[in-house]
mmCIF file of C-alpha atoms in Angstrom:
data_model
loop_
_atom_site.group_PDB
_atom_site.id
_atom_site.type_symbol
_atom_site.label_atom_id
_atom_site.label_comp_id
_atom_site.label_asym_id
_atom_site.label_seq_id
_atom_site.Cartn_x
_atom_site.Cartn_y
_atom_site.Cartn_z
ATOM 1 C CA GLY J 173 68.360 -52.498 232.937
ATOM 2 C CA GLU J 174 64.779 -51.925 234.188
ATOM 3 C CA ASP J 175 65.457 -50.153 237.504
ATOM 4 C CA VAL J 176 67.741 -47.456 238.070
ATOM 5 C CA GLU J 177 67.391 -45.289 241.255
ATOM 6 C CA GLN J 178 68.844 -42.021 242.232
ATOM 7 C CA SER J 179 68.256 -39.471 244.939
ATOM 8 C CA LEU J 180 66.156 -36.608 243.564
ATOM 9 C CA PHE J 181 67.934 -33.507 244.786
ATOM 10 C CA LEU J 182 71.421 -32.296 245.830
ATOM 11 C CA SER J 183 72.283 -28.879 246.968
ATOM 12 C CA VAL J 184 76.056 -27.899 247.035
ATOM 13 C CA ARG J 185 78.027 -24.863 247.754
ATOM 14 C CA GLU J 186 80.112 -23.365 244.882
ATOM 15 C CA GLY J 187 83.638 -24.804 245.077
ATOM 16 C CA ASP J 188 82.737 -27.843 247.017
ATOM 17 C CA SER J 189 82.571 -31.344 245.613
ATOM 18 C CA SER J 190 79.245 -32.917 244.644
ATOM 19 C CA VAL J 191 78.612 -36.672 244.893
ATOM 20 C CA ILE J 192 75.560 -38.075 243.081
ATOM 21 C CA ASN J 193 74.762 -41.727 243.661
ATOM 22 C CA CYS J 194 72.910 -44.293 241.641
ATOM 23 C CA THR J 195 71.920 -47.883 242.030
ATOM 24 C CA TYR J 196 70.952 -50.177 239.155
ATOM 25 C CA THR J 197 69.677 -53.807 238.948
ATOM 26 C CA ASP J 198 70.766 -55.141 235.573
ATOM 27 C CA SER J 199 74.083 -56.990 236.165
ATOM 28 C CA SER J 200 74.423 -57.650 232.396
ATOM 29 C CA SER J 201 74.974 -53.947 231.680
ATOM 30 C CA THR J 202 78.121 -53.517 229.564
ATOM 31 C CA TYR J 203 78.472 -49.822 230.185
ATOM 32 C CA LEU J 204 77.148 -47.278 232.665
ATOM 33 C CA TYR J 205 76.734 -43.689 231.804
ATOM 34 C CA TRP J 206 76.273 -40.306 233.326
ATOM 35 C CA TYR J 207 74.265 -37.595 231.390
ATOM 36 C CA LYS J 208 73.639 -33.915 232.226
ATOM 37 C CA GLN J 209 70.384 -32.085 231.199
ATOM 38 C CA GLU J 210 69.961 -28.359 231.450
ATOM 39 C CA PRO J 211 66.524 -26.859 231.414
ATOM 40 C CA GLY J 212 64.718 -27.354 228.070
ATOM 41 C CA ALA J 213 67.658 -29.049 226.518
ATOM 42 C CA GLY J 214 68.583 -32.550 225.521
ATOM 43 C CA LEU J 215 70.830 -34.981 227.259
ATOM 44 C CA GLN J 216 74.748 -34.282 227.224
ATOM 45 C CA LEU J 217 76.926 -37.290 227.638
ATOM 46 C CA LEU J 218 79.307 -36.460 230.444
ATOM 47 C CA THR J 219 81.152 -39.660 230.940
ATOM 48 C CA TYR J 220 80.811 -43.476 230.964
ATOM 49 C CA ILE J 221 82.546 -46.484 232.607
ATOM 50 C CA PHE J 222 82.967 -50.011 231.333
ATOM 51 C CA SER J 223 81.481 -52.611 233.609
ATOM 52 C CA ASN J 224 84.865 -54.209 234.270
ATOM 53 C CA MET J 225 86.443 -51.118 235.665
ATOM 54 C CA ASP J 226 85.908 -49.611 239.149
ATOM 55 C CA MET J 227 86.968 -46.086 238.705
ATOM 56 C CA LYS J 228 87.420 -43.540 235.786
ATOM 57 C CA GLN J 229 88.618 -39.913 236.094
ATOM 58 C CA ASP J 230 87.952 -37.244 233.419
ATOM 59 C CA GLN J 231 89.116 -33.661 234.579
ATOM 60 C CA ARG J 232 86.695 -32.757 237.265
ATOM 61 C CA LEU J 233 84.693 -35.917 237.115
ATOM 62 C CA THR J 234 85.328 -39.031 238.903
ATOM 63 C CA VAL J 235 83.133 -42.171 238.368
ATOM 64 C CA LEU J 236 83.234 -44.935 240.904
ATOM 65 C CA LEU J 237 81.605 -48.356 240.144
ATOM 66 C CA ASN J 238 80.840 -50.954 242.825
ATOM 67 C CA LYS J 239 79.689 -53.824 240.569
ATOM 68 C CA LYS J 240 79.041 -56.145 243.593
ATOM 69 C CA ASP J 241 76.551 -53.668 245.157
ATOM 70 C CA LYS J 242 75.464 -52.363 241.705
ATOM 71 C CA HIS J 243 76.263 -48.880 242.843
ATOM 72 C CA LEU J 244 77.526 -46.084 240.670
ATOM 73 C CA SER J 245 78.638 -42.532 241.739
ATOM 74 C CA LEU J 246 79.595 -39.342 240.033
ATOM 75 C CA ARG J 247 81.867 -37.020 241.904
ATOM 76 C CA ILE J 248 82.231 -33.414 240.524
ATOM 77 C CA ALA J 249 85.257 -31.558 242.000
ATOM 78 C CA ASP J 250 85.143 -27.795 242.474
ATOM 79 C CA THR J 251 81.465 -27.432 241.601
ATOM 80 C CA GLN J 252 80.561 -24.447 239.561
ATOM 81 C CA THR J 253 77.250 -22.673 239.082
ATOM 82 C CA GLY J 254 77.324 -24.048 235.495
ATOM 83 C CA ASP J 255 77.008 -27.501 236.926
ATOM 84 C CA SER J 256 73.458 -26.858 238.150
ATOM 85 C CA ALA J 257 71.407 -29.292 236.182
ATOM 86 C CA ILE J 258 69.659 -32.624 236.311
ATOM 87 C CA TYR J 259 72.085 -35.590 236.117
ATOM 88 C CA PHE J 260 71.021 -39.027 234.964
ATOM 89 C CA CYS J 261 72.705 -42.318 235.380
ATOM 90 C CA ALA J 262 71.908 -44.960 232.910
ATOM 91 C CA ASP J 263 72.809 -48.624 232.520
ATOM 92 C CA ALA J 264 73.028 -50.039 229.008
ATOM 93 C CA ASP J 265 73.505 -53.177 227.059
ATOM 94 C CA TYR J 266 72.169 -51.979 223.795
ATOM 95 C CA LYS J 267 69.650 -49.452 225.080
ATOM 96 C CA LEU J 268 69.746 -47.081 227.890
ATOM 97 C CA SER J 269 67.594 -47.335 231.006
ATOM 98 C CA PHE J 270 67.401 -44.164 232.989
ATOM 99 C CA GLY J 271 66.492 -43.161 236.565
ATOM 100 C CA ALA J 272 64.449 -40.101 237.384
ATOM 101 C CA GLY J 273 67.544 -37.945 237.704
ATOM 102 C CA THR J 274 69.196 -35.883 240.515
ATOM 103 C CA THR J 275 68.609 -32.165 240.442
ATOM 104 C CA VAL J 276 71.759 -30.480 241.432
ATOM 105 C CA THR J 277 71.526 -26.898 242.789
ATOM 106 C CA VAL J 278 74.814 -24.974 243.254
ATOM 107 C CA ARG J 279 74.466 -22.125 245.691
ATOM 108 C CA ALA J 280 77.023 -19.225 245.940
ATOM 109 C CA ASP Q 30 80.025 -33.251 212.699
ATOM 110 C CA THR Q 31 77.079 -31.382 214.067
ATOM 111 C CA GLY Q 32 75.704 -33.892 216.345
ATOM 112 C CA VAL Q 33 72.258 -35.396 216.473
ATOM 113 C CA SER Q 34 69.765 -32.941 214.865
ATOM 114 C CA GLN Q 35 65.977 -32.828 215.534
ATOM 115 C CA ASP Q 36 63.187 -30.940 213.934
ATOM 116 C CA PRO Q 37 61.001 -29.189 214.804
ATOM 117 C CA ARG Q 38 62.256 -28.176 218.240
ATOM 118 C CA HIS Q 39 58.696 -27.259 219.297
ATOM 119 C CA LYS Q 40 55.321 -28.218 218.173
ATOM 120 C CA ILE Q 41 51.999 -27.122 219.475
ATOM 121 C CA THR Q 42 49.031 -29.059 218.001
ATOM 122 C CA LYS Q 43 45.264 -29.658 218.511
ATOM 123 C CA ARG Q 44 44.145 -32.908 219.930
ATOM 124 C CA GLY Q 45 43.386 -35.331 217.154
ATOM 125 C CA GLN Q 46 45.929 -33.994 214.729
ATOM 126 C CA ASN Q 47 48.900 -35.852 213.402
ATOM 127 C CA VAL Q 48 52.394 -34.733 214.057
ATOM 128 C CA THR Q 49 55.762 -35.959 212.615
ATOM 129 C CA PHE Q 50 59.350 -35.387 214.025
ATOM 130 C CA ARG Q 51 62.505 -35.812 212.189
ATOM 131 C CA CYS Q 52 65.878 -36.973 213.514
ATOM 132 C CA ASP Q 53 69.188 -36.755 211.662
ATOM 133 C CA PRO Q 54 71.768 -38.808 213.575
ATOM 134 C CA ILE Q 55 75.394 -38.356 213.629
ATOM 135 C CA SER Q 56 76.907 -39.214 210.366
ATOM 136 C CA GLU Q 57 77.947 -43.043 209.971
ATOM 137 C CA HIS Q 58 76.114 -43.967 213.326
ATOM 138 C CA ASN Q 59 74.225 -47.198 212.562
ATOM 139 C CA ARG Q 60 71.964 -47.185 215.669
ATOM 140 C CA LEU Q 61 69.125 -44.603 216.192
ATOM 141 C CA TYR Q 62 66.889 -44.471 219.319
ATOM 142 C CA TRP Q 63 63.661 -42.558 220.107
ATOM 143 C CA TYR Q 64 62.954 -41.647 223.773
ATOM 144 C CA ARG Q 65 60.131 -39.901 225.420
ATOM 145 C CA GLN Q 66 60.570 -37.595 228.483
ATOM 146 C CA THR Q 67 57.921 -36.034 230.556
ATOM 147 C CA LEU Q 68 58.293 -33.422 233.223
ATOM 148 C CA GLY Q 69 60.203 -34.717 236.267
ATOM 149 C CA GLN Q 70 61.052 -38.121 234.674
ATOM 150 C CA GLY Q 71 63.864 -39.614 233.029
ATOM 151 C CA PRO Q 72 63.715 -40.511 229.329
ATOM 152 C CA GLU Q 73 61.802 -43.694 228.440
ATOM 153 C CA PHE Q 74 62.836 -45.906 225.585
ATOM 154 C CA LEU Q 75 60.333 -46.097 222.663
ATOM 155 C CA THR Q 76 62.165 -47.757 219.830
ATOM 156 C CA TYR Q 77 65.418 -48.215 218.092
ATOM 157 C CA PHE Q 78 66.777 -49.163 214.762
ATOM 158 C CA GLN Q 79 69.864 -50.705 213.500
ATOM 159 C CA ASN Q 80 70.486 -49.298 210.116
ATOM 160 C CA GLU Q 81 67.008 -49.351 208.554
ATOM 161 C CA ALA Q 82 65.739 -52.319 210.667
ATOM 162 C CA GLN Q 83 63.495 -51.447 213.621
ATOM 163 C CA LEU Q 84 64.688 -54.027 216.158
ATOM 164 C CA GLU Q 85 62.644 -53.187 219.249
ATOM 165 C CA LYS Q 86 59.575 -51.357 220.193
ATOM 166 C CA SER Q 87 58.521 -50.586 223.675
ATOM 167 C CA ARG Q 88 55.054 -51.116 225.105
ATOM 168 C CA LEU Q 89 54.783 -47.492 225.432
ATOM 169 C CA LEU Q 90 54.538 -47.264 221.506
ATOM 170 C CA SER Q 91 50.974 -47.565 221.013
ATOM 171 C CA ASP Q 92 49.565 -48.173 217.438
ATOM 172 C CA ARG Q 93 49.136 -44.450 217.094
ATOM 173 C CA PHE Q 94 52.869 -44.150 216.940
ATOM 174 C CA SER Q 95 55.105 -45.203 214.078
ATOM 175 C CA ALA Q 96 58.724 -44.758 213.381
ATOM 176 C CA GLU Q 97 60.657 -45.255 210.298
ATOM 177 C CA ARG Q 98 64.328 -45.158 209.128
ATOM 178 C CA PRO Q 99 63.833 -45.831 205.299
ATOM 179 C CA LYS Q 100 67.543 -45.525 204.216
ATOM 180 C CA GLY Q 101 69.345 -46.122 207.451
ATOM 181 C CA SER Q 102 70.051 -42.454 207.866
ATOM 182 C CA PHE Q 103 67.438 -40.091 209.185
ATOM 183 C CA SER Q 104 64.284 -41.224 210.892
ATOM 184 C CA THR Q 105 60.774 -39.958 211.524
ATOM 185 C CA LEU Q 106 58.488 -40.449 214.374
ATOM 186 C CA GLU Q 107 54.767 -39.957 213.659
ATOM 187 C CA ILE Q 108 52.027 -39.646 216.207
ATOM 188 C CA GLN Q 109 48.529 -40.015 214.776
ATOM 189 C CA ARG Q 110 45.342 -38.646 216.419
ATOM 190 C CA THR Q 111 47.274 -37.010 219.180
ATOM 191 C CA GLU Q 112 46.077 -36.909 222.665
ATOM 192 C CA GLN Q 113 46.981 -34.611 225.532
ATOM 193 C CA GLY Q 114 48.875 -37.397 227.160
ATOM 194 C CA ASP Q 115 51.264 -37.350 224.223
ATOM 195 C CA SER Q 116 52.566 -34.009 225.396
ATOM 196 C CA ALA Q 117 56.243 -34.602 226.114
ATOM 197 C CA MET Q 118 59.743 -34.117 224.787
ATOM 198 C CA TYR Q 119 60.695 -36.689 222.122
ATOM 199 C CA LEU Q 120 64.329 -37.333 222.156
ATOM 200 C CA CYS Q 121 66.378 -38.875 219.389
ATOM 201 C CA ALA Q 122 69.839 -40.476 219.999
ATOM 202 C CA SER Q 123 72.380 -42.259 217.870
ATOM 203 C CA SER Q 124 75.360 -44.441 218.264
ATOM 204 C CA PHE Q 125 77.853 -46.550 216.363
ATOM 205 C CA THR Q 126 78.471 -50.068 217.339
ATOM 206 C CA ASP Q 127 80.204 -52.946 215.527
ATOM 207 C CA GLY Q 128 79.735 -55.436 218.327
ATOM 208 C CA SER Q 129 83.369 -55.305 219.506
ATOM 209 C CA SER Q 130 83.370 -51.805 220.905
ATOM 210 C CA GLY Q 131 81.196 -49.676 223.148
ATOM 211 C CA ASN Q 132 77.891 -48.264 222.363
ATOM 212 C CA THR Q 133 78.222 -44.673 223.244
ATOM 213 C CA ILE Q 134 74.863 -42.889 222.793
ATOM 214 C CA TYR Q 135 74.564 -39.337 221.908
ATOM 215 C CA PHE Q 136 71.333 -37.414 222.146
ATOM 216 C CA GLY Q 137 69.775 -34.423 220.233
ATOM 217 C CA GLU Q 138 68.193 -31.382 221.780
ATOM 218 C CA GLY Q 139 64.714 -32.903 221.658
ATOM 219 C CA SER Q 140 61.371 -31.979 220.114
ATOM 220 C CA TRP Q 141 58.821 -30.553 222.511
ATOM 221 C CA LEU Q 142 55.202 -31.630 221.770
ATOM 222 C CA THR Q 143 52.297 -29.850 223.397
ATOM 223 C CA VAL Q 144 48.829 -31.055 222.571
ATOM 224 C CA VAL Q 145 46.028 -28.647 223.385
#
């Protein structure tokens, strides 16, 4: 995948749900991933979805995939201050291609 | 398993000097990747290895950059004659794939390079 696009910023109140959206262009991607990056740190794998699925739930995280529109979203339920970070979606066949990331700020 | 380990975590060097970063992947992972990340950007792919074979190099990897994975375990990324534009975080990642299952890629904490 050469082009992955995300909105750059999201501000959410503590306890609300966050939804981060992503579009990608490479229809051959086998998996699509969500990573979290805290300041000065590496990337933490949050979750991933196989391209033949349309939804995956993992505790507070829900991933939705619309393969027809090449649209991926990550919903974080009950957002906490520790969820403040940059979130990257990435599409991959054998290597990851990243967008610029969405900076999520959780306000009290 | 301690995850992907990178060393050093931070390096400040003078322009023109050579630097080397080391990456120890997760044990038994056969793929190893190097990425570069600058401030405000997502990681950009540099190169990857399957076992000891370097299978792909990005156009970003100029001839001043060289990566090795001599025994199919740890890898080194060397930058010769560093330039200020090389200042970035260098991320290593690893995965296991046998072609029939997924390719879940795990990252290390990164090595920060500052060229002054």
